[in-house]
């Protein structure tokens, strides 16, 4: 994780906003277990791929081609199944706790912004990141990160307008 943060970032940025899924929390095994369970319920062949080398756009294409995308009944069922799953294989990515602690010790404000339900995001943050003080945690109650920043009034700027906020988001960010 240190490749994300150089010394300049840590000293200049005062707010780091992280996505939860796939950025600081590795949930892929549990997530795909639930995806495949739901696909089977709907009579769709499970998605069989090496999760370490999976190409996310190919996965989304597979779902859409099999009438299992976000706009179908499959997605809400997945959310329901996933919310009840014990997350036995979910864990913070290797090294991320140390990075978060280092940022916290340097006085950087930490935040999470996710497209997941805010209550779930807060529960996951508490469960997996005990001892990390995320000042702001935002879930799907906000349409995008601009609204999140505005709502918690935590956007910091230099006098010349350069942002002092560092976003570490997944490539699947919808905003």
CSV table of C-alpha atoms in Angstrom, one decimal:
chain,number,residue,atom,x,y,z
A,1,UNK,CA,0.0,0.0,0.0
A,2,UNK,CA,2.9,2.4,0.4
A,3,UNK,CA,3.0,2.8,-3.4
A,4,UNK,CA,-0.2,4.9,-3.0
A,5,UNK,CA,1.4,7.3,-0.7
A,6,UNK,CA,4.6,9.2,-1.2
A,7,UNK,CA,6.0,11.5,1.5
A,8,UNK,CA,4.7,14.5,-0.4
A,9,UNK,CA,1.1,13.1,-0.2
A,10,UNK,CA,1.3,12.5,3.5
A,11,UNK,CA,2.7,15.9,4.4
A,12,UNK,CA,0.5,18.0,2.0
A,13,UNK,CA,-2.9,16.2,2.1
A,14,UNK,CA,-5.0,16.7,5.1
A,15,UNK,CA,-7.9,14.4,4.2
A,16,UNK,CA,-7.8,10.9,2.6
A,17,UNK,CA,-11.0,9.4,1.4
A,18,UNK,CA,-11.0,5.7,0.8
A,19,UNK,CA,-13.5,3.5,-1.0
A,20,UNK,CA,-14.2,0.4,1.2
A,21,UNK,CA,-14.7,-2.5,-1.2
A,22,UNK,CA,-11.6,-3.6,-3.0
A,23,UNK,CA,-9.6,-0.6,-1.8
A,24,UNK,CA,-9.0,-1.1,1.9
A,25,UNK,CA,-11.2,-4.2,2.5
A,26,UNK,CA,-10.7,-7.4,0.6
A,27,UNK,CA,-14.2,-8.9,0.3
A,28,UNK,CA,-13.9,-10.6,-3.1
A,29,UNK,CA,-14.1,-14.3,-1.9
A,30,UNK,CA,-17.2,-13.7,0.2
A,31,UNK,CA,-18.8,-11.5,-2.4
A,32,UNK,CA,-18.3,-14.0,-5.2
A,33,UNK,CA,-19.5,-16.8,-3.0
A,34,UNK,CA,-22.8,-14.9,-2.6
A,35,UNK,CA,-22.9,-13.8,-6.3
A,36,UNK,CA,-22.6,-17.4,-7.4
A,37,UNK,CA,-25.2,-18.6,-4.8
A,38,UNK,CA,-27.7,-16.1,-6.2
A,39,UNK,CA,-26.9,-16.9,-9.8
A,40,UNK,CA,-27.7,-20.6,-9.1
A,41,UNK,CA,-31.0,-19.5,-7.5
A,42,UNK,CA,-31.9,-17.8,-10.7
A,43,UNK,CA,-30.8,-20.7,-12.9
A,44,UNK,CA,-27.7,-18.9,-14.2
A,45,UNK,CA,-24.3,-20.7,-14.5
A,46,UNK,CA,-22.0,-19.4,-11.7
A,47,UNK,CA,-19.1,-17.2,-12.7
A,48,UNK,CA,-16.1,-19.4,-12.5
A,49,UNK,CA,-12.8,-17.5,-12.7
A,50,UNK,CA,-9.6,-17.0,-10.7
A,51,UNK,CA,-10.5,-14.1,-8.5
A,52,UNK,CA,-6.9,-12.9,-8.3
A,53,UNK,CA,-6.8,-12.3,-12.0
A,54,UNK,CA,-10.4,-11.5,-12.6
A,55,UNK,CA,-11.2,-8.6,-15.0
A,56,UNK,CA,-14.1,-6.7,-13.5
A,57,UNK,CA,-15.6,-5.4,-16.8
A,58,UNK,CA,-15.7,-8.9,-18.1
A,59,UNK,CA,-17.6,-10.0,-15.0
A,60,UNK,CA,-20.1,-7.1,-15.4
A,61,UNK,CA,-20.5,-8.1,-19.1
A,62,UNK,CA,-21.2,-11.7,-18.1
A,63,UNK,CA,-23.9,-10.6,-15.6
A,64,UNK,CA,-25.5,-8.3,-18.1
A,65,UNK,CA,-25.5,-10.9,-20.9
A,66,UNK,CA,-27.2,-13.3,-18.5
A,67,UNK,CA,-29.9,-10.9,-17.4
A,68,UNK,CA,-28.2,-10.6,-14.0
A,69,UNK,CA,-27.1,-7.0,-13.9
A,70,UNK,CA,-27.9,-4.3,-11.4
A,71,UNK,CA,-31.2,-3.5,-12.9
A,72,UNK,CA,-32.5,-7.0,-12.5
A,73,UNK,CA,-34.0,-9.0,-9.6
A,74,UNK,CA,-30.7,-10.7,-9.2
A,75,UNK,CA,-28.9,-7.7,-7.7
A,76,UNK,CA,-31.3,-7.0,-4.8
A,77,UNK,CA,-31.3,-10.7,-4.0
A,78,UNK,CA,-27.4,-10.6,-4.0
A,79,UNK,CA,-27.5,-7.6,-1.5
A,80,UNK,CA,-29.9,-9.6,0.7
A,81,UNK,CA,-27.8,-12.8,0.6
A,82,UNK,CA,-24.5,-10.9,1.1
A,83,UNK,CA,-25.9,-8.9,4.1
A,84,UNK,CA,-26.6,-12.2,5.9
A,85,UNK,CA,-23.2,-13.8,5.0
A,86,UNK,CA,-20.7,-14.1,7.9
A,87,UNK,CA,-17.9,-12.7,5.8
A,88,UNK,CA,-15.5,-15.4,7.0
A,89,UNK,CA,-12.9,-14.6,4.2
A,90,UNK,CA,-13.2,-10.8,4.3
A,91,UNK,CA,-10.2,-9.0,5.7
A,92,UNK,CA,-8.3,-5.7,5.4
A,93,UNK,CA,-5.8,-5.8,2.6
A,94,UNK,CA,-2.3,-6.6,3.8
A,95,UNK,CA,-0.5,-3.5,5.0
A,96,UNK,CA,-3.5,-1.2,5.0
A,97,UNK,CA,-3.9,-1.0,8.7
A,98,UNK,CA,-0.3,0.2,9.1
A,99,UNK,CA,-0.8,2.8,6.4
A,100,UNK,CA,-4.0,4.0,8.0
A,101,UNK,CA,-2.3,4.2,11.4
A,102,UNK,CA,0.6,6.1,9.9
A,103,UNK,CA,-1.7,8.6,8.2
A,104,UNK,CA,-3.7,9.0,11.5
A,105,UNK,CA,-0.5,9.5,13.5
A,106,UNK,CA,0.5,12.3,11.1
A,107,UNK,CA,-2.8,14.1,11.8
A,108,UNK,CA,-4.4,13.3,8.5
A,109,UNK,CA,-8.2,13.1,8.5
A,110,UNK,CA,-9.5,9.7,7.3
A,111,UNK,CA,-12.8,9.1,5.6
A,112,UNK,CA,-14.7,6.3,3.9
A,113,UNK,CA,-17.1,6.8,1.1
A,114,UNK,CA,-18.9,3.8,-0.4
A,115,UNK,CA,-21.8,3.1,-2.7
A,116,UNK,CA,-22.9,0.5,-0.1
A,117,UNK,CA,-25.6,1.2,2.5
A,118,UNK,CA,-24.2,3.6,5.1
A,119,UNK,CA,-25.2,1.4,8.1
A,120,UNK,CA,-23.4,-1.6,6.5
A,121,UNK,CA,-20.3,0.6,5.8
A,122,UNK,CA,-20.2,1.8,9.4
A,123,UNK,CA,-20.5,-1.8,10.7
A,124,UNK,CA,-17.7,-3.0,8.5
A,125,UNK,CA,-15.5,-0.2,9.4
A,126,UNK,CA,-16.0,-0.9,13.1
A,127,UNK,CA,-15.6,-4.7,12.7
A,128,UNK,CA,-12.4,-4.6,10.5
A,129,UNK,CA,-10.7,-1.3,11.4
A,130,UNK,CA,-11.0,-1.0,15.1
A,131,UNK,CA,-8.6,1.6,16.3
A,132,UNK,CA,-8.7,3.6,13.1
A,133,UNK,CA,-10.6,6.9,13.6
A,134,UNK,CA,-12.5,7.5,10.4
A,135,UNK,CA,-13.9,11.0,11.0
A,136,UNK,CA,-16.5,10.6,8.2
A,137,UNK,CA,-18.2,7.5,6.9
A,138,UNK,CA,-20.6,7.8,4.0
A,139,UNK,CA,-22.7,5.2,2.3
A,140,UNK,CA,-25.2,5.2,-0.5
A,141,UNK,CA,-27.2,8.0,1.1
A,142,UNK,CA,-25.0,10.4,-0.9
A,143,UNK,CA,-25.3,10.5,-4.7
A,144,UNK,CA,-21.6,11.1,-5.2
A,145,UNK,CA,-18.4,12.2,-3.5
A,146,UNK,CA,-19.1,15.9,-4.2
A,147,UNK,CA,-22.2,15.7,-2.0
A,148,UNK,CA,-20.3,13.7,0.6
A,149,UNK,CA,-17.6,16.4,0.8
A,150,UNK,CA,-20.1,19.2,1.0
A,151,UNK,CA,-22.3,17.4,3.5
A,152,UNK,CA,-19.6,16.8,6.1
A,153,UNK,CA,-17.9,20.1,5.4
A,154,UNK,CA,-14.5,18.5,5.3
A,155,UNK,CA,-13.0,19.8,2.1
A,156,UNK,CA,-9.8,21.6,2.8
A,157,UNK,CA,-8.0,23.9,0.3
A,158,UNK,CA,-4.9,25.8,0.0
A,159,UNK,CA,-5.3,29.6,-0.6
A,160,UNK,CA,-4.5,29.0,-4.2
A,161,UNK,CA,-7.3,26.6,-4.6
A,162,UNK,CA,-5.3,23.3,-4.8
A,163,UNK,CA,-7.1,20.6,-3.0
A,164,UNK,CA,-5.7,19.1,0.2
A,165,UNK,CA,-7.8,16.0,-0.3
A,166,UNK,CA,-6.5,12.7,-1.6
A,167,UNK,CA,-9.0,10.3,-3.0
A,168,UNK,CA,-8.1,6.6,-3.1
A,169,UNK,CA,-11.0,5.1,-4.8
A,170,UNK,CA,-11.6,1.9,-6.8
A,171,UNK,CA,-11.7,1.9,-10.6
A,172,UNK,CA,-15.3,1.0,-10.4
A,173,UNK,CA,-16.2,4.4,-8.8
A,174,UNK,CA,-19.5,5.5,-10.2
A,175,UNK,CA,-19.1,9.2,-9.6
